mmCIF file of C-alpha atoms in Angstrom:
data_model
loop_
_atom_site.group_PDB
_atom_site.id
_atom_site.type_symbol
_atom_site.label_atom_id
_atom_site.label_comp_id
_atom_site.label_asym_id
_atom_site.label_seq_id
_atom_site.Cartn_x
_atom_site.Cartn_y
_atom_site.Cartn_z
ATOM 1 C CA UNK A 1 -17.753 5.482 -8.150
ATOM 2 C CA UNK A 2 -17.457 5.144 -4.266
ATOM 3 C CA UNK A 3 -13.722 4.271 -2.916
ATOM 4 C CA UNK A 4 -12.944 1.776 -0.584
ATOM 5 C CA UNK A 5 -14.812 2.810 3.017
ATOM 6 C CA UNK A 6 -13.556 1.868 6.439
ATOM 7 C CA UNK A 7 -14.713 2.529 10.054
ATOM 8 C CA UNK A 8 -14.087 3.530 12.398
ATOM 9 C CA UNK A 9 -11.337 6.062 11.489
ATOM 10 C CA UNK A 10 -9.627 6.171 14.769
ATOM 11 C CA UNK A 11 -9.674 3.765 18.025
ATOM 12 C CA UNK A 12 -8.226 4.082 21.155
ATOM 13 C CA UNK A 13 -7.975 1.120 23.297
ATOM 14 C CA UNK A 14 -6.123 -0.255 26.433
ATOM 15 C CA UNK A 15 -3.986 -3.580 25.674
ATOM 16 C CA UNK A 16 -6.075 -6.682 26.195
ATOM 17 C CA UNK A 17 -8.940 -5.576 24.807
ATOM 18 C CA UNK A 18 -10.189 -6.429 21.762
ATOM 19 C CA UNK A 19 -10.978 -4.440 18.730
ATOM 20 C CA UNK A 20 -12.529 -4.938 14.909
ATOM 21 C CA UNK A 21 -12.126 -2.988 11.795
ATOM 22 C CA UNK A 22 -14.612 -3.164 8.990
ATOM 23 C CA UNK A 23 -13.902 -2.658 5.548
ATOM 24 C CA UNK A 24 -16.055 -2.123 2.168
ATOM 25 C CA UNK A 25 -14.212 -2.987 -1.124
ATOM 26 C CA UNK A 26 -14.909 -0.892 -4.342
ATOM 27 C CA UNK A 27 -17.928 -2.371 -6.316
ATOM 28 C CA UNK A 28 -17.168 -5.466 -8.511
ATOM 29 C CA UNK A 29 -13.733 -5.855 -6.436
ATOM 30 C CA UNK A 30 -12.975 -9.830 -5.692
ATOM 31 C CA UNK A 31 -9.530 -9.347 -3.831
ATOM 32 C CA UNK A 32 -9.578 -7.528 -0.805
ATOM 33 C CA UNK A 33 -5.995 -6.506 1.317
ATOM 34 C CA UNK A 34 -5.688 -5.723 4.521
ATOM 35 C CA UNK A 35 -2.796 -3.893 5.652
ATOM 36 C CA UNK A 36 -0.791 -2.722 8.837
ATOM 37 C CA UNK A 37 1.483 0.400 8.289
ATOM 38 C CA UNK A 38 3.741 1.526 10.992
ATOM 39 C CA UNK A 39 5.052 5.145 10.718
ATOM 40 C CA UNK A 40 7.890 6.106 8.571
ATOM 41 C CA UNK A 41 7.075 2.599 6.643
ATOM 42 C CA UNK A 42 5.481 1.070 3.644
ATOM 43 C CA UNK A 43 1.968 -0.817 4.485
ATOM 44 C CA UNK A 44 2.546 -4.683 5.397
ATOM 45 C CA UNK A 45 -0.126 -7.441 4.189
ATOM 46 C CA UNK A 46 -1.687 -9.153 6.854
ATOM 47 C CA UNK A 47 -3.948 -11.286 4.488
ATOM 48 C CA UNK A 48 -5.706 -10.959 0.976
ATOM 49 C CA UNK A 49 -9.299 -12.413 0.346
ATOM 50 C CA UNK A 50 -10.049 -13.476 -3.310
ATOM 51 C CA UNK A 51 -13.710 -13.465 -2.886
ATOM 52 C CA UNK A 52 -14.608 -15.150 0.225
ATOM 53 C CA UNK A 53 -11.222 -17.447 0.655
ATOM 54 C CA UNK A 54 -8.378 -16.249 2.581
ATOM 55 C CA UNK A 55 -5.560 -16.719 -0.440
ATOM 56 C CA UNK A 56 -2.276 -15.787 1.297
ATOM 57 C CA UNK A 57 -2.539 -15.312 5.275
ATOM 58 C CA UNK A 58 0.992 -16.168 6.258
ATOM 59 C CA UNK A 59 1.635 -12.740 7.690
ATOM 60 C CA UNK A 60 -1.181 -12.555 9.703
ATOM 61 C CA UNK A 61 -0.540 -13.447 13.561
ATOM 62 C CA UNK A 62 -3.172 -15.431 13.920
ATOM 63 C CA UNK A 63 -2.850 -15.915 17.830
ATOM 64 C CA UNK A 64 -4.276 -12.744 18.038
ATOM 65 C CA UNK A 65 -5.752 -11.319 14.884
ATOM 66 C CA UNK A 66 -9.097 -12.751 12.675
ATOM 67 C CA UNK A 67 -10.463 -11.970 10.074
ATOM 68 C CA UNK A 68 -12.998 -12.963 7.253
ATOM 69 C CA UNK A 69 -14.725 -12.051 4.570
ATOM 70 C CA UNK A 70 -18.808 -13.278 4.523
ATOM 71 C CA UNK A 71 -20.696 -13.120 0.835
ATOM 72 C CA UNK A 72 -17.186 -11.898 -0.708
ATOM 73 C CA UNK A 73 -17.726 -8.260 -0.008
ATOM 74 C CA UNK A 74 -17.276 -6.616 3.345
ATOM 75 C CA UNK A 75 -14.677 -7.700 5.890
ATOM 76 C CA UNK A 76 -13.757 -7.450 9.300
ATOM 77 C CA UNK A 77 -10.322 -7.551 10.593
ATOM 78 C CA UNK A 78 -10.442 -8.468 14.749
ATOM 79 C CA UNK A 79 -7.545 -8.510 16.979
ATOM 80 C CA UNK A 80 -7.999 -9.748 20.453
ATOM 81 C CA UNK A 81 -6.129 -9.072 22.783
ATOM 82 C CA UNK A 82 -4.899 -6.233 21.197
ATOM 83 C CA UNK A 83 -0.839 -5.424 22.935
ATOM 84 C CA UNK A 84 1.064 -1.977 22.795
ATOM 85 C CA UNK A 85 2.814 -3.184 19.335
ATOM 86 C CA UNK A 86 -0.087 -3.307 17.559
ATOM 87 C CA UNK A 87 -1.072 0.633 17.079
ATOM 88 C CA UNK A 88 -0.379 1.542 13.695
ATOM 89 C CA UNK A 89 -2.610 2.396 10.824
ATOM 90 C CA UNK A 90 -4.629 -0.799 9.427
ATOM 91 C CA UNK A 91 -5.393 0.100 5.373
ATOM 92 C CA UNK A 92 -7.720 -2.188 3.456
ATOM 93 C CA UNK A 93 -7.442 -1.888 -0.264
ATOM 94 C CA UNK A 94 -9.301 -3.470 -2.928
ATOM 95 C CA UNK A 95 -8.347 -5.068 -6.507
ATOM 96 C CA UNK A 96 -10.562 -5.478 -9.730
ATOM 97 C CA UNK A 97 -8.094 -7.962 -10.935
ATOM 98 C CA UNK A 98 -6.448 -11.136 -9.086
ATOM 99 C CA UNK A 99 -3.641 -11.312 -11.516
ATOM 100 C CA UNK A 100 0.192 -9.315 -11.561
ATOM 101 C CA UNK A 101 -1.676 -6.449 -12.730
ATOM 102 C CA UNK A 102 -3.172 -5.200 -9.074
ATOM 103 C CA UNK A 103 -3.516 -1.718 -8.905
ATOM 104 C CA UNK A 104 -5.199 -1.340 -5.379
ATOM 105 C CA UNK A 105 -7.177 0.809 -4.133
ATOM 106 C CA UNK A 106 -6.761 2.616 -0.264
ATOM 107 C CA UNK A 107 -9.431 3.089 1.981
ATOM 108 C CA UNK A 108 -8.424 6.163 4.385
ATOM 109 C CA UNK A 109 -7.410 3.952 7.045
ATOM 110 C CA UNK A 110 -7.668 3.062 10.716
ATOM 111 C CA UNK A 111 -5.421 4.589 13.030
ATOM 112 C CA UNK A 112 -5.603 2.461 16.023
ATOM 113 C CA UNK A 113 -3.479 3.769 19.564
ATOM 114 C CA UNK A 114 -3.071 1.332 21.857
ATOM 115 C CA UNK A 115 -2.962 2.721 25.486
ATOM 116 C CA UNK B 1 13.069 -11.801 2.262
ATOM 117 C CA UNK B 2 12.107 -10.172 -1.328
ATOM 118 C CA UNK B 3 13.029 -6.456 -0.828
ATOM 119 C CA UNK B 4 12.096 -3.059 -2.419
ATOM 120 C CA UNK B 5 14.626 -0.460 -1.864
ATOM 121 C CA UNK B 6 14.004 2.914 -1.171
ATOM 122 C CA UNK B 7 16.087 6.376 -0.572
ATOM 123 C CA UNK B 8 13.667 7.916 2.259
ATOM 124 C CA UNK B 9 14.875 11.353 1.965
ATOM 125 C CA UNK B 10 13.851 13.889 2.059
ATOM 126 C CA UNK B 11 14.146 15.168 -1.629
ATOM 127 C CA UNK B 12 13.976 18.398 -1.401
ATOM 128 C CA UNK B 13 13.204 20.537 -5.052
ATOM 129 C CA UNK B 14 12.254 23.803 -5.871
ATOM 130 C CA UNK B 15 9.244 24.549 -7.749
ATOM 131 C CA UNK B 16 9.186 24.260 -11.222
ATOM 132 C CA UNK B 17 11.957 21.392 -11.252
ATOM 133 C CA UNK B 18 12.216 17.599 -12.181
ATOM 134 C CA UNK B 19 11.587 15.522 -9.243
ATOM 135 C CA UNK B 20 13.468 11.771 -10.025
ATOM 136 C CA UNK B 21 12.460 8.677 -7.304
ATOM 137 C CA UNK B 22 14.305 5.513 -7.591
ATOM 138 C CA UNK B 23 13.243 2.296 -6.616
ATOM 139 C CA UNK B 24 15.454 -1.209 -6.657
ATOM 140 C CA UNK B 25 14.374 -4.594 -6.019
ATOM 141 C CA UNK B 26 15.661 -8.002 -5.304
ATOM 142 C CA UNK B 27 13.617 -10.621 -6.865
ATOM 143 C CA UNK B 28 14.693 -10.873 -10.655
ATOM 144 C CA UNK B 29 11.011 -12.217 -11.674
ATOM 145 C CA UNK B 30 8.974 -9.491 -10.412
ATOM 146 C CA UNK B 31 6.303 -8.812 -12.756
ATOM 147 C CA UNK B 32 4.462 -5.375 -12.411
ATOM 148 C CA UNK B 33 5.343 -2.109 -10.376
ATOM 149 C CA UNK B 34 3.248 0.692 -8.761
ATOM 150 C CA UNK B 35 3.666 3.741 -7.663
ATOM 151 C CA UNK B 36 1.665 5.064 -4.723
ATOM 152 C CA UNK B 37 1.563 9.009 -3.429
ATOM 153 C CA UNK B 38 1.109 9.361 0.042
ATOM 154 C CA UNK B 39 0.163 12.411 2.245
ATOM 155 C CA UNK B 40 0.460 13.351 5.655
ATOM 156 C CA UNK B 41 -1.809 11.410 7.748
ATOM 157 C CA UNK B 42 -3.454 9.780 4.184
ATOM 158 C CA UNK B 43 -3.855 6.248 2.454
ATOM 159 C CA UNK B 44 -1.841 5.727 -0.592
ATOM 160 C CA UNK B 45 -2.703 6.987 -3.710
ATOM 161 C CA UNK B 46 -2.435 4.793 -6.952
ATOM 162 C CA UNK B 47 -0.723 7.242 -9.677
ATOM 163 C CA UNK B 48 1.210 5.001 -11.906
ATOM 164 C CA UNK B 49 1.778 1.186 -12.585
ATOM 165 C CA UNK B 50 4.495 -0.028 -15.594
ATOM 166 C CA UNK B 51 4.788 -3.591 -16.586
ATOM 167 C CA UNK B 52 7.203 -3.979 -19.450
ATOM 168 C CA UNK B 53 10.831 -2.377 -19.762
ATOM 169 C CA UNK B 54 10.993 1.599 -20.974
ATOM 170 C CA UNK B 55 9.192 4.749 -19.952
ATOM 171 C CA UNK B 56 5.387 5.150 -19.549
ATOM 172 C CA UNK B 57 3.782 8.803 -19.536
ATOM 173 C CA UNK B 58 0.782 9.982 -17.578
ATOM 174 C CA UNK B 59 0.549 13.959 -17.464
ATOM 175 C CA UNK B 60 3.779 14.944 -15.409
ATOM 176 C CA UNK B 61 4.578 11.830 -14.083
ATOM 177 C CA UNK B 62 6.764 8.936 -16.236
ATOM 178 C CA UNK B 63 7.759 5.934 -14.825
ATOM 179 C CA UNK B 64 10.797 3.951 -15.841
ATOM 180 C CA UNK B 65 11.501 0.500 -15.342
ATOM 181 C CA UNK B 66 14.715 -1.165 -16.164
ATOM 182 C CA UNK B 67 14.218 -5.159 -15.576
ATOM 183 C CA UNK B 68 17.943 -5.886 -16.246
ATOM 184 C CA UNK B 69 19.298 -3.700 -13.742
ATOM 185 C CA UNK B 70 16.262 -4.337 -11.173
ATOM 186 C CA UNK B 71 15.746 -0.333 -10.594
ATOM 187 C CA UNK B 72 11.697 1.434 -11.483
ATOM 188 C CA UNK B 73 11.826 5.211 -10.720
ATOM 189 C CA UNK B 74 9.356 8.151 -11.437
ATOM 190 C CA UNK B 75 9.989 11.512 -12.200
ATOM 191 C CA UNK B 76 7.498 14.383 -11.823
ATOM 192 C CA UNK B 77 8.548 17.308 -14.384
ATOM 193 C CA UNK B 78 7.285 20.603 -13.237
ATOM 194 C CA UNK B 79 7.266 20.064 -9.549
ATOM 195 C CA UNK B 80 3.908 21.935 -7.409
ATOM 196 C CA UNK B 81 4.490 22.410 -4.006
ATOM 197 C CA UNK B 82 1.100 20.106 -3.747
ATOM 198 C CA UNK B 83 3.436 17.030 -5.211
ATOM 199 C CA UNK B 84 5.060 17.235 -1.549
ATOM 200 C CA UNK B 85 4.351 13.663 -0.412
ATOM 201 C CA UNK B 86 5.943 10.452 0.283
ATOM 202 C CA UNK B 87 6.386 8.191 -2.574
ATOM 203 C CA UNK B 88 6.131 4.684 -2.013
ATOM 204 C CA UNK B 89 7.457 1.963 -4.982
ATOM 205 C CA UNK B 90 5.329 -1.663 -4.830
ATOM 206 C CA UNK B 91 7.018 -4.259 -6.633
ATOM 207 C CA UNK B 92 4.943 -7.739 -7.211
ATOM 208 C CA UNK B 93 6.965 -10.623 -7.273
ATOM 209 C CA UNK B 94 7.189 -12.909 -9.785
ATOM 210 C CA UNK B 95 6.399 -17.122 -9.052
ATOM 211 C CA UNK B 96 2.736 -16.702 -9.335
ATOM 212 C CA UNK B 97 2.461 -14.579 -5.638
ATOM 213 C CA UNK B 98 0.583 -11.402 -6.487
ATOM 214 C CA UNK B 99 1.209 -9.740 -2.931
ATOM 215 C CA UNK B 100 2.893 -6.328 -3.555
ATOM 216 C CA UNK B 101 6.121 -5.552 -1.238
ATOM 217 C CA UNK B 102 6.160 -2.055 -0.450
ATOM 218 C CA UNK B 103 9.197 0.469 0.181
ATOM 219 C CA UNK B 104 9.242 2.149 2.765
ATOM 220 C CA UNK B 105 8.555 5.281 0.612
ATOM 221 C CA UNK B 106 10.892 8.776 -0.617
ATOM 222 C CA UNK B 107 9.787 11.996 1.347
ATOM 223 C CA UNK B 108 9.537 14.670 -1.688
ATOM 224 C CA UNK B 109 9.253 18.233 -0.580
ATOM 225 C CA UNK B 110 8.772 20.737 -3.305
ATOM 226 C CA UNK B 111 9.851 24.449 -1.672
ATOM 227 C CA UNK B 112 8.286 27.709 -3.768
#
């Protein structure tokens, strides 16, 4: 069974300019994560997708950052403009069940540097 | 704020030993608890998930949860240098919200 795929792996940017990550769920999957993990931390939700609707978003800053989720499988996560603060490692996991009992699954993560 | 607690080490075993991870959280309703294994410059890693009270058993690794005194840990018996990781605790919170609050991970190093 495939895992979870993301691209691009790495990104380097300057501030202000905008940037997308694209993620690809585990076959069957409904919820989708996507995550932001800073070093020496645990991975924060920006927003989880239950199919195609965005079912808990409060964490995303949505002055800057978009995202969506078209048919209910792959996703794009967009920041624009993206600002120093914002490099960190953005992890999209996926869920077979919607439930308590959400064991995710990692993609390997972009690590985004913000110049 | 609901808040998972974790020491972030380093934990430093030899090879061979019983490595034991604690874990405490705030929110008295939290449902189900994972444990992730994270390498250097890696995603996590799902190894083990308890839901009710007591231990659960997979290979080396048993998780405990203790829902009264608001503490999950993990122990790994027979320690490999390869176990050297960081091991992050996710706690889901009880009220219906299924978004998992992660620690901010134990830094295990197993030494030969």
């Amino acid at each position: 069974e495939a895992g979870v795929v993301q691209s691009p792996r790495y990104k380097i940017i300057e501030k202000k300019q905008p940037v997308a990550f694209w993620c690809n769920p585990i076959s069957g999957h409904n919820t989708l994560y996507w995550y932001r993990q800073n070093l020496g931390q645990g991975p924060e939700l920006l927003i989880r997708y239950e199919n195609e609707e965005a079912v808990d978003d409060s964490q995303l800053p949505k002055d800057r950052f978009s995202a969506e989720r078209l048919k209910g499988v792959d996703s794009t996560l967009k920041i624009q403009p993206a600002e120093l603060g914002d490099s960190a490692v953005y992890l999209c996991a996926s869920s077979p069940a919607s439930g308590p009992y959400n064991e995710q699954f990692f993609g390997p993560g972009t690590r985004l540097t913000v110049l | 704020q609901k808040e998972v607690e974790q020491n972030s080490g380093p934990l430093s075993v030899p090879e061979g030993a019983i490595a034991s991870l604690n874990c405490t959280y705030s929110d008295r309703g939290s449902q189900s608890f994972f444990w992730y294994r994270q390498y250097s410059g890696k995603s996590p890693e799902l190894i083990m998930s308890i839901y009710s009270n007591g231990d659960k058993e997979d290979g080396r690794f048993t998780a405990q949860l203790n829902k009264a005194s608001q503490y999950v840990s993990l122990l790994i018996r027979d320690s490999q240098p390869s176990d050297s990781a960081t091991y992050l605790c996710a706690v889901n919170p009880g009220g219906g919200s299924y978004i998992p609050t992660f620690g901010r991970g134990t830094s295990l190093i197993v030494h030969p």
